[in-house]
Coordinates of C-alpha atoms in Angstrom, one line a residue:
X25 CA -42.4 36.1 -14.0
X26 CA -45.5 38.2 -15.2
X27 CA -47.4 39.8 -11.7
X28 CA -50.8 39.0 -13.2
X29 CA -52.1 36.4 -15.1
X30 CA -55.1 33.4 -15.5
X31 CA -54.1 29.6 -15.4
X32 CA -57.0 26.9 -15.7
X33 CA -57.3 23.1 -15.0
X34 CA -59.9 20.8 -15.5
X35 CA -60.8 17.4 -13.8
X36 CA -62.9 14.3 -14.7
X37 CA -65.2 12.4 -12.7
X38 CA -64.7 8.7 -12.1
X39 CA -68.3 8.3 -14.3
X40 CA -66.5 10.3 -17.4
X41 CA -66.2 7.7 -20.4
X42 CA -62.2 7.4 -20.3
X43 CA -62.2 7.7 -16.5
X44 CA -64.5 4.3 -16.4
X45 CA -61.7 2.7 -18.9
X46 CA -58.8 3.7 -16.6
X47 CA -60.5 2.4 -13.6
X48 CA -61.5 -1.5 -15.3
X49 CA -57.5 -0.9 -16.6
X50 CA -56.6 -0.3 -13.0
X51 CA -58.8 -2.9 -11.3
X52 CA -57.5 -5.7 -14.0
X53 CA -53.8 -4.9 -12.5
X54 CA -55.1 -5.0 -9.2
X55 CA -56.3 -8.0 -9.9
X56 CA -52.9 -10.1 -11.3
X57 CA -51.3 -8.5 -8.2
X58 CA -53.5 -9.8 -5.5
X59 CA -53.7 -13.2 -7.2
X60 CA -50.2 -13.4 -7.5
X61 CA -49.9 -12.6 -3.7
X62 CA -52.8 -14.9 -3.0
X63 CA -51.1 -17.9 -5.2
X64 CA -47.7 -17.6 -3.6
X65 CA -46.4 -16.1 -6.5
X66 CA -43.7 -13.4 -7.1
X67 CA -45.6 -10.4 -7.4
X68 CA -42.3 -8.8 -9.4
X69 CA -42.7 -11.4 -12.0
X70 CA -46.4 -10.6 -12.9
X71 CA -46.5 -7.8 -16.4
X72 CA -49.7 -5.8 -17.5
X73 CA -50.1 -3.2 -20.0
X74 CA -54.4 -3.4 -20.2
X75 CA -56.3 -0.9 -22.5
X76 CA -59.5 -1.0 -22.2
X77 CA -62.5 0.7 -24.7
X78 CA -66.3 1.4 -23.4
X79 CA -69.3 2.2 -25.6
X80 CA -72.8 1.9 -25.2
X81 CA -73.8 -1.5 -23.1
X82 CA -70.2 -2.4 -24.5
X83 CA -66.6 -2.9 -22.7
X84 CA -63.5 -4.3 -24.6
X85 CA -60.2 -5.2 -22.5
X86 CA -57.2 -5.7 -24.5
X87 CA -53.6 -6.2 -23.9
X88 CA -50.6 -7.9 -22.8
X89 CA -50.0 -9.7 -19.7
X90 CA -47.9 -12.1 -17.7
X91 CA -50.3 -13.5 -14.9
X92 CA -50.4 -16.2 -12.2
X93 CA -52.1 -19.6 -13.4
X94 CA -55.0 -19.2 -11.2
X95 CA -56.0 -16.4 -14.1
X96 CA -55.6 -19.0 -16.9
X97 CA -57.7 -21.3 -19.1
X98 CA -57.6 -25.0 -17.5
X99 CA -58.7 -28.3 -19.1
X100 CA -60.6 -30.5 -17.3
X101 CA -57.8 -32.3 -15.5
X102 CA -56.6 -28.8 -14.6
X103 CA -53.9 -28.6 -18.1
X104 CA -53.5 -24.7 -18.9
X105 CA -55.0 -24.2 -22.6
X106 CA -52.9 -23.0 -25.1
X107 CA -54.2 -20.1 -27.3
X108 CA -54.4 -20.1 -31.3
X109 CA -50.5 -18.8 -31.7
X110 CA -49.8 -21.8 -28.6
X111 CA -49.2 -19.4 -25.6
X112 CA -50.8 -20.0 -22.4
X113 CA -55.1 -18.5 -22.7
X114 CA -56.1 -16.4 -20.4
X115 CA -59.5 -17.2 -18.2
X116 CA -61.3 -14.5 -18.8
X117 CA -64.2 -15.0 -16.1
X118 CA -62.0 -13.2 -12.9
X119 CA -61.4 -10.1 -15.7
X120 CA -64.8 -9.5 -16.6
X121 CA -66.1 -10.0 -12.9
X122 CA -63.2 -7.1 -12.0
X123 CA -64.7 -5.2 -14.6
X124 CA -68.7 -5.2 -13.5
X125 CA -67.6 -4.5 -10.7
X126 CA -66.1 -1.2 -11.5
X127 CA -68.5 0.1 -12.8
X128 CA -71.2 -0.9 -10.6
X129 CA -68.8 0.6 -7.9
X130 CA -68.8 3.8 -9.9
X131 CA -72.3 3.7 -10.2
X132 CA -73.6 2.9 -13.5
X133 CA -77.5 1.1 -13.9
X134 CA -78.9 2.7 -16.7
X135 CA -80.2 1.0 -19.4
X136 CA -77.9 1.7 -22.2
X137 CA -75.5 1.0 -19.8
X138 CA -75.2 -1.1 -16.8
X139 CA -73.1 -3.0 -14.9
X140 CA -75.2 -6.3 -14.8
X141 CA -76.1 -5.9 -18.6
X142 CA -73.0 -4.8 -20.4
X143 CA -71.1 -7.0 -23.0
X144 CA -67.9 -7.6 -22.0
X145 CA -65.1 -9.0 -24.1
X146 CA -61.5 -10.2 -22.7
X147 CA -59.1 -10.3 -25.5
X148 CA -55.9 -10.1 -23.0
X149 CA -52.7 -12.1 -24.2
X150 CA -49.3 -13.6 -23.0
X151 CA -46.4 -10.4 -23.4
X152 CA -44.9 -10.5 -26.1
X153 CA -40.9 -11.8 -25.7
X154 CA -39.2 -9.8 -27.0
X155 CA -40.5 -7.2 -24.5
X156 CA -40.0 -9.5 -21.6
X157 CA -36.6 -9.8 -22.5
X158 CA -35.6 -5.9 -21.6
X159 CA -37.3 -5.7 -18.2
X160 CA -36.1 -9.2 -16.7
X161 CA -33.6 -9.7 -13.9
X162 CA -30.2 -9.5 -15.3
X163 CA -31.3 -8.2 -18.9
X164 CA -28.7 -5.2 -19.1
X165 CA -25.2 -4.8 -19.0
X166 CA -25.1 -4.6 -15.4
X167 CA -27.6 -7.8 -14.6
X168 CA -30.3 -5.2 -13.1
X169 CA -34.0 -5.1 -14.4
X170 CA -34.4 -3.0 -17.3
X171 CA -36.9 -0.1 -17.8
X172 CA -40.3 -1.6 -19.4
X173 CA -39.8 1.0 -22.6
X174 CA -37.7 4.4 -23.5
X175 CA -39.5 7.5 -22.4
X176 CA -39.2 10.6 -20.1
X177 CA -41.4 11.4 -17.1
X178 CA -41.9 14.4 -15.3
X179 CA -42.8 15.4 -11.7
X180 CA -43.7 18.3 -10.1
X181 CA -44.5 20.4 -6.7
X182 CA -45.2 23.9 -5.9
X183 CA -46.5 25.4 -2.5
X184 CA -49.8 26.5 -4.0
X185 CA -51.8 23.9 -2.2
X186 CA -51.5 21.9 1.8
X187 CA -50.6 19.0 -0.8
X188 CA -47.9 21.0 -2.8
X189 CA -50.2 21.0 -5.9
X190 CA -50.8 23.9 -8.5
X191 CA -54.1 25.4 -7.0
X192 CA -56.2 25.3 -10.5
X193 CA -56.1 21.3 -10.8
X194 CA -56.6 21.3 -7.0
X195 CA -59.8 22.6 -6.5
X196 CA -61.0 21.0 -9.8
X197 CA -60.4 17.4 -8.2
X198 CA -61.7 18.7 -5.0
X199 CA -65.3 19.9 -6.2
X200 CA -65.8 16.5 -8.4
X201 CA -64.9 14.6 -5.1
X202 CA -67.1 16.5 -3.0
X203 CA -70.1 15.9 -5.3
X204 CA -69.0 12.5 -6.0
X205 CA -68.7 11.9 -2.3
X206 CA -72.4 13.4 -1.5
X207 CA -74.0 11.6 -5.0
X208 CA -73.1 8.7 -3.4
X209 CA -74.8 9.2 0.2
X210 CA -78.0 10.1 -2.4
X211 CA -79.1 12.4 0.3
X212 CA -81.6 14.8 -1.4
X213 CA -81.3 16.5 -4.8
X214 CA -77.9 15.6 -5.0
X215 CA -78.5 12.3 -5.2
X216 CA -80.4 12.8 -8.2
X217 CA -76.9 13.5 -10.0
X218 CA -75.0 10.6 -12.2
X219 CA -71.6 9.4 -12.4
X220 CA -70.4 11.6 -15.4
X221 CA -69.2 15.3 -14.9
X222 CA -66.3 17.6 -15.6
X223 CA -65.1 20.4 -13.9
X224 CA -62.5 23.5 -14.6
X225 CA -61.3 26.0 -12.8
X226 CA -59.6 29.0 -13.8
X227 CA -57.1 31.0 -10.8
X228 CA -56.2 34.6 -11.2
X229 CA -52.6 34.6 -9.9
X230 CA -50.9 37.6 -8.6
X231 CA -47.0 38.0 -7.8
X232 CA -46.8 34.5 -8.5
X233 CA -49.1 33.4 -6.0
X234 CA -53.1 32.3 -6.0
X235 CA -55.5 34.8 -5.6
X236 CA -59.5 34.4 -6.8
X237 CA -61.2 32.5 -8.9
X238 CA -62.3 34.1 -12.1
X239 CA -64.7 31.3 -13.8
X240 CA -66.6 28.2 -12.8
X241 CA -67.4 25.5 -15.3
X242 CA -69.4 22.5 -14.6
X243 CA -71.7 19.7 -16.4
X244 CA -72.6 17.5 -14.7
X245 CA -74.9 14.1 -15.4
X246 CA -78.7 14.5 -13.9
X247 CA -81.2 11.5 -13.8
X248 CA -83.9 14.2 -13.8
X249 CA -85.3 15.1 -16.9
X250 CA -86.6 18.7 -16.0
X251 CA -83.6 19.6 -14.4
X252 CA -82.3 23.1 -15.9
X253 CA -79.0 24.7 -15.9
X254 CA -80.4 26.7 -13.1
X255 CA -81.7 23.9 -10.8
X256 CA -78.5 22.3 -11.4
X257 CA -76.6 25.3 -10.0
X258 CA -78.7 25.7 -7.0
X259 CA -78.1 21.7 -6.0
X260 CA -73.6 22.1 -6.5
X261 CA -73.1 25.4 -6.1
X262 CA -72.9 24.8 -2.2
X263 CA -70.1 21.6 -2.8
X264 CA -68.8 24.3 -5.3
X265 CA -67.9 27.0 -2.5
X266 CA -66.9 24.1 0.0
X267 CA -64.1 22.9 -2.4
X268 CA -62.9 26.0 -3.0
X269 CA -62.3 26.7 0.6
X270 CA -60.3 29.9 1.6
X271 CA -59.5 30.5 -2.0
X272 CA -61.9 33.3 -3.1
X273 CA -64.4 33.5 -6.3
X274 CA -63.9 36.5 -7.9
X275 CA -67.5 38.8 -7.6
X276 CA -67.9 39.0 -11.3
X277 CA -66.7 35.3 -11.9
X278 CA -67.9 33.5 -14.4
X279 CA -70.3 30.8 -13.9
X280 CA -71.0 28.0 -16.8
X281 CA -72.9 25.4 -14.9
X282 CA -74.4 23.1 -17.7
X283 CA -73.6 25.6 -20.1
X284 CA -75.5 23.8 -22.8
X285 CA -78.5 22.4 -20.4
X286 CA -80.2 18.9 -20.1
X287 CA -77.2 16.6 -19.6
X288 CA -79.1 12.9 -18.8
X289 CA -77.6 11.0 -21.4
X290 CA -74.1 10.3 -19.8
X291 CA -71.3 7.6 -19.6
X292 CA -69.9 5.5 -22.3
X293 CA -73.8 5.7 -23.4
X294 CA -73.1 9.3 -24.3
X295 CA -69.3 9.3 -25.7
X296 CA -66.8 6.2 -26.0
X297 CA -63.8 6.2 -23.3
X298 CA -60.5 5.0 -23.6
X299 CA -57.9 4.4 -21.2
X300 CA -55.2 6.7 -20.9
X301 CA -56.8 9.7 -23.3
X302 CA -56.8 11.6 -19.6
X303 CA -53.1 12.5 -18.7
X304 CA -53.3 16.2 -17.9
X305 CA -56.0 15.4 -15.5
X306 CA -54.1 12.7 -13.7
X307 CA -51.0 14.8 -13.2
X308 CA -50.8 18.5 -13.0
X309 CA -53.6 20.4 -15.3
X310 CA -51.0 21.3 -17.2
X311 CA -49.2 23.2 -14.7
X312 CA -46.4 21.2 -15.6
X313 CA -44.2 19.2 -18.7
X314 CA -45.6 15.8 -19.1
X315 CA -43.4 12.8 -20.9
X316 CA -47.2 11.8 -22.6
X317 CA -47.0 8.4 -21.2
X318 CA -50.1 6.9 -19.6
X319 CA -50.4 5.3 -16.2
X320 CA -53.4 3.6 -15.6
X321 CA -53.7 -0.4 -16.8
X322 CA -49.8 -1.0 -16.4
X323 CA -47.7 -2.5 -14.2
X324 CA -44.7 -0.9 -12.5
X325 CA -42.4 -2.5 -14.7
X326 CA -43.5 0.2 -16.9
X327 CA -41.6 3.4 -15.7
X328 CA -44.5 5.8 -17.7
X329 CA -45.9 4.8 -14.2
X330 CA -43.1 4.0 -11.5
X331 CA -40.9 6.7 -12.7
X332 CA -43.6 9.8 -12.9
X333 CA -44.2 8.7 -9.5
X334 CA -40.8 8.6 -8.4
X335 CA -40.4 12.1 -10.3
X336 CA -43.0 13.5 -8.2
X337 CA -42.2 12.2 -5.0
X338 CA -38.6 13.4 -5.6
X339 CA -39.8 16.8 -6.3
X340 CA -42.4 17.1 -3.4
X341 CA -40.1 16.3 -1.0
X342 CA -37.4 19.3 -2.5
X343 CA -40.7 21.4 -2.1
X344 CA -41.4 20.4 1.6
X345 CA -37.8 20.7 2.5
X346 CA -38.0 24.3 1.5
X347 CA -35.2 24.3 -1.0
X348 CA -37.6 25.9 -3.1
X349 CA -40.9 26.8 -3.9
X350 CA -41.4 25.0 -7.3
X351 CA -39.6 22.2 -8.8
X352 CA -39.6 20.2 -11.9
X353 CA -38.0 16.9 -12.3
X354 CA -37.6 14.6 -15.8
X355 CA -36.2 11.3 -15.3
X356 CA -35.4 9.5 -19.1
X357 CA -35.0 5.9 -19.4
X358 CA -34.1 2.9 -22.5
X359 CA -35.6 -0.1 -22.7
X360 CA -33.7 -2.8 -21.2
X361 CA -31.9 -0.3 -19.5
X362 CA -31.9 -0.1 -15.4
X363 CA -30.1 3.1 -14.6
X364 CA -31.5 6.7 -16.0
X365 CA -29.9 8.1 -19.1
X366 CA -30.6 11.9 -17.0
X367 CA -31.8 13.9 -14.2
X368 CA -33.2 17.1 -14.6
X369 CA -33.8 19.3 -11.8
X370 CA -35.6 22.6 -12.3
X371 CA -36.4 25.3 -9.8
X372 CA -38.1 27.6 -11.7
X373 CA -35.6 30.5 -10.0
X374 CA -37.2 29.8 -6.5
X375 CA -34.4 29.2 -4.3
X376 CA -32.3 31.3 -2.9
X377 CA -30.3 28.2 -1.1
X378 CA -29.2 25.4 -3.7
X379 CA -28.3 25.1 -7.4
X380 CA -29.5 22.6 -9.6
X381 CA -26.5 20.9 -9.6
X382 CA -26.4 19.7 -5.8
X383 CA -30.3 18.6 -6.0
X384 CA -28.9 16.8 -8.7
X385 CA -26.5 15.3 -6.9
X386 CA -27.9 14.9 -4.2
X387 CA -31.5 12.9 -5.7
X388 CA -28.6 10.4 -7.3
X389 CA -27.0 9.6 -4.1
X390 CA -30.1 8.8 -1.6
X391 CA -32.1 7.1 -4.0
X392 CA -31.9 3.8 -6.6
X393 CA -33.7 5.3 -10.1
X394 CA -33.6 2.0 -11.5
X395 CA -37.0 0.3 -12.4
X396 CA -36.5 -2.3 -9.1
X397 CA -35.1 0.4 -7.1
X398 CA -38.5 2.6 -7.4
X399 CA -40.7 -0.3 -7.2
X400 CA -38.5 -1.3 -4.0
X401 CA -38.4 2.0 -2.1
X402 CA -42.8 2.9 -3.0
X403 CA -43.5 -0.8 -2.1
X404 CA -45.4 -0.6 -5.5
X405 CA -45.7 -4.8 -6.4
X406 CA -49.1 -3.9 -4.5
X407 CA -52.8 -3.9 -5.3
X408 CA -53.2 -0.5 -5.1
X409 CA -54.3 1.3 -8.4
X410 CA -57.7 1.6 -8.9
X411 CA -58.4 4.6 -6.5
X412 CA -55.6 6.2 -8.5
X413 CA -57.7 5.8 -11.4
X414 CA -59.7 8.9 -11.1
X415 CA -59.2 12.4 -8.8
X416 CA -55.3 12.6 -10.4
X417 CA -52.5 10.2 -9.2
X418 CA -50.6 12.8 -7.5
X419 CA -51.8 15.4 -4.5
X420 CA -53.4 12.5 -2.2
X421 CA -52.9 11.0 0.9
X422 CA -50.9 8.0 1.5
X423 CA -52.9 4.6 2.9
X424 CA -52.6 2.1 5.1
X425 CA -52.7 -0.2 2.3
X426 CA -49.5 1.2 1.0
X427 CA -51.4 3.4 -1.5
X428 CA -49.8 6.5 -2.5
X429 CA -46.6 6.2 -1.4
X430 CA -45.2 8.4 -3.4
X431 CA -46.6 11.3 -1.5
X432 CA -44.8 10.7 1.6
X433 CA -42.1 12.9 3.0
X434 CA -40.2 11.2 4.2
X435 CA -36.7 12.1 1.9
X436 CA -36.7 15.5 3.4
X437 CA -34.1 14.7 5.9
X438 CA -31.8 12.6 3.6
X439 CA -31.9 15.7 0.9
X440 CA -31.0 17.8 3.1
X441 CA -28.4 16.1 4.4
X442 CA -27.2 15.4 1.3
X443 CA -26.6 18.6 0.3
X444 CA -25.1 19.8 3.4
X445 CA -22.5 17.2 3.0

């Protein structure tokens, strides 16, 4: 390992065009979940894969779903509507209300782009069959539930961070939350700030380990017109040095604090999001391999999601064990498919106590890697997915609500024990 190097992440606010998209993508499978649970209906029968686009005063949902009949088209003595190619219609009133909500939640009112005004167009459709087919009960060979698509995910954890994240996308999260957090109070100048900003964050790392920060960039949306970069600068460079913390800015750092100046025109208004166009920032800044799978707008069934959070919770809990200080893990999977094709375990030459091999092992005793058996052990068939939608899906804190169960620690015993035996 080189003794000296730089390593930068950047981070998206929940305003940021594709950060907007993820969130409507997440509240929609919030939605089919909590109805289902409201309906009486299975919660693991419900399917969503929702992309959605946003443009100036203009939101399009799209995608595929299997939903409780609360969320379709009825006749007037309460028939379900078929569509054009005679599969059940969605309703698409309960969508679009999910949606303006979202983004007046986030925050948006201006007038090329507000939540009350904004066109909004549902063009959601029944799954396609074919796909059903692999991820049903009893679809494979062995009558389990088959992963939702082929693909690899990765997970990681390193003891950079109190949440076992690589520092640079860290703090980058941390300062957009702490401005988001005080935006939203609207105490002051601060509140004067909009919804859309980026951050990034560059670490100088020494011996392996974090030790300044070099440069600062941030833009962030202002509702003032006369703002400068420099006024800008004097209202978040205090949330700045609060998310940094212990971690020291470098004296001659670099600051780039709406390096190219007036930044009013923000949001969807400014540049067209899309959902899933944000992966790095939702996982590890790059810190770490990524399978280039999406999670926001899809169910669990979908093991882009269930698995790269089963990957990371795997691989957090090897961290807080102390079996080392870094570790990677790639689950692969087939569609139709329950059980994992592999397990890869990597620990970056960190440990000093266990091989590969009996992490391995070890991971493929304690725990079921098959679609249900994630879904079954992170209680996932849950509401729970829009605050994942922006701030990274990985490096919070669990909820009450069941939210973020994947960053428990609870397997630190068993893989320990496992090994030992």
């Amino acid at each position: 390992m080189r003794s000296s190097y730089l390593f930068t992440s950047e981070s998206v606010s929940e305003g940021h065009p594709d950060k907007v998209c993820d969130r409507i993508s997440d509240e929609i499978v919030d939605l089919v979940y909590r109805e289902a649970l409201k309906t009486g209906v299975d919660p693991w029968t419900v399917r969503i894969a929702c992309e959605t686009l946003a443009t100036t005063n203009r939101v399009v949902i799209a995608g595929e779903v299997r939903v409780p009949h609360s969320l379709m088209k009825k006749d007037k003595d309460g028939n379900i509507v078929k569509d054009a190619y005679g599969d059940p219609a969605i309703n698409p009133a309960k969508f679009k209300a999910a949606a303006r909500k979202a983004i007046k939640d986030i925050g948006y009112e201006q007038d090329r782009f507000h939540w009350k005004k904004v066109k909004i167009d549902v063009l959601l459709h029944a799954q396609s069959a074919d796909i059903a087919q692999g991820v049903d009960s009893s679809s494979d060979q062995q009558g389990e539930e088959g992963a939702g698509d082929q693909g690899i995910m990765f997970g990681y954890a390193c003891g950079e961070t109190p949440d076992l994240m690589p520092a640079p996308i860290y703090y980058a999260h941390r300062i957009l939350q702490l401005l988001s957090d005080a935006r939203r109070k609207g105490d002051g100048d601060v509140g004067k700030l909009g919804p859309d900003a980026k951050s990034q964050v560059t670490v100088r790392y020494n011996d392996g380990k974090p030790a300044e920060v070099t440069s600062i960039v941030l833009s962030t949306q202002h509702l003032d017109a006369g703002w400068d970069s420099a006024k800008v600068r004097e209202v978040v460079e205090p949330y700045i040095r609060e998310a940094l913390g212990d971690l020291p800015i470098a004296k001659d750092a670099d600051w780039y604090i709406n390096p190219t100046g007036k930044f009013v025109i923000g949001g969807p208004d400014g540049d067209a999001g899309l959902t899933g166009r944000k992966i790095i920032v939702d996982t590890y800044g790059g810190a770490a391999p990524h399978g280039g799978g999406a999670f926001s707008g899809k169910d669990t069934t979908k093991v882009d999601r269930s698995a790269a959070y089963m990957a990371r919770y795997l691989a957090k809990n090897v961290v807080a064990a102390s079996l080392a200080e870094r570790c990677t893990i790639q689950l692969s999977y087939a569609i139709g498919v329950a059980q994992p094709l592999s397990v890869y375990v990597d620990l970056h030459g960190t440990s000093k106590k266990v091989t590969e091999d009996q992490v391995e092992a070890a991971i493929r005793k304690i725990i079921d890697l098959s679609p249900s058996g994630i879904r079954r052990h992170l209680s996932l068939n849950k509401p729970i997915y829009a605050k994942t939608s922006s701030y990274g899906h990985f490096g919070r804190k669990s909820g009450r609500d069941g939210s973020f169960s994947w960053e428990k620690l609870d397997l630190v015993k068993p893989l320990k024990d496992a090994i030992s035996a």
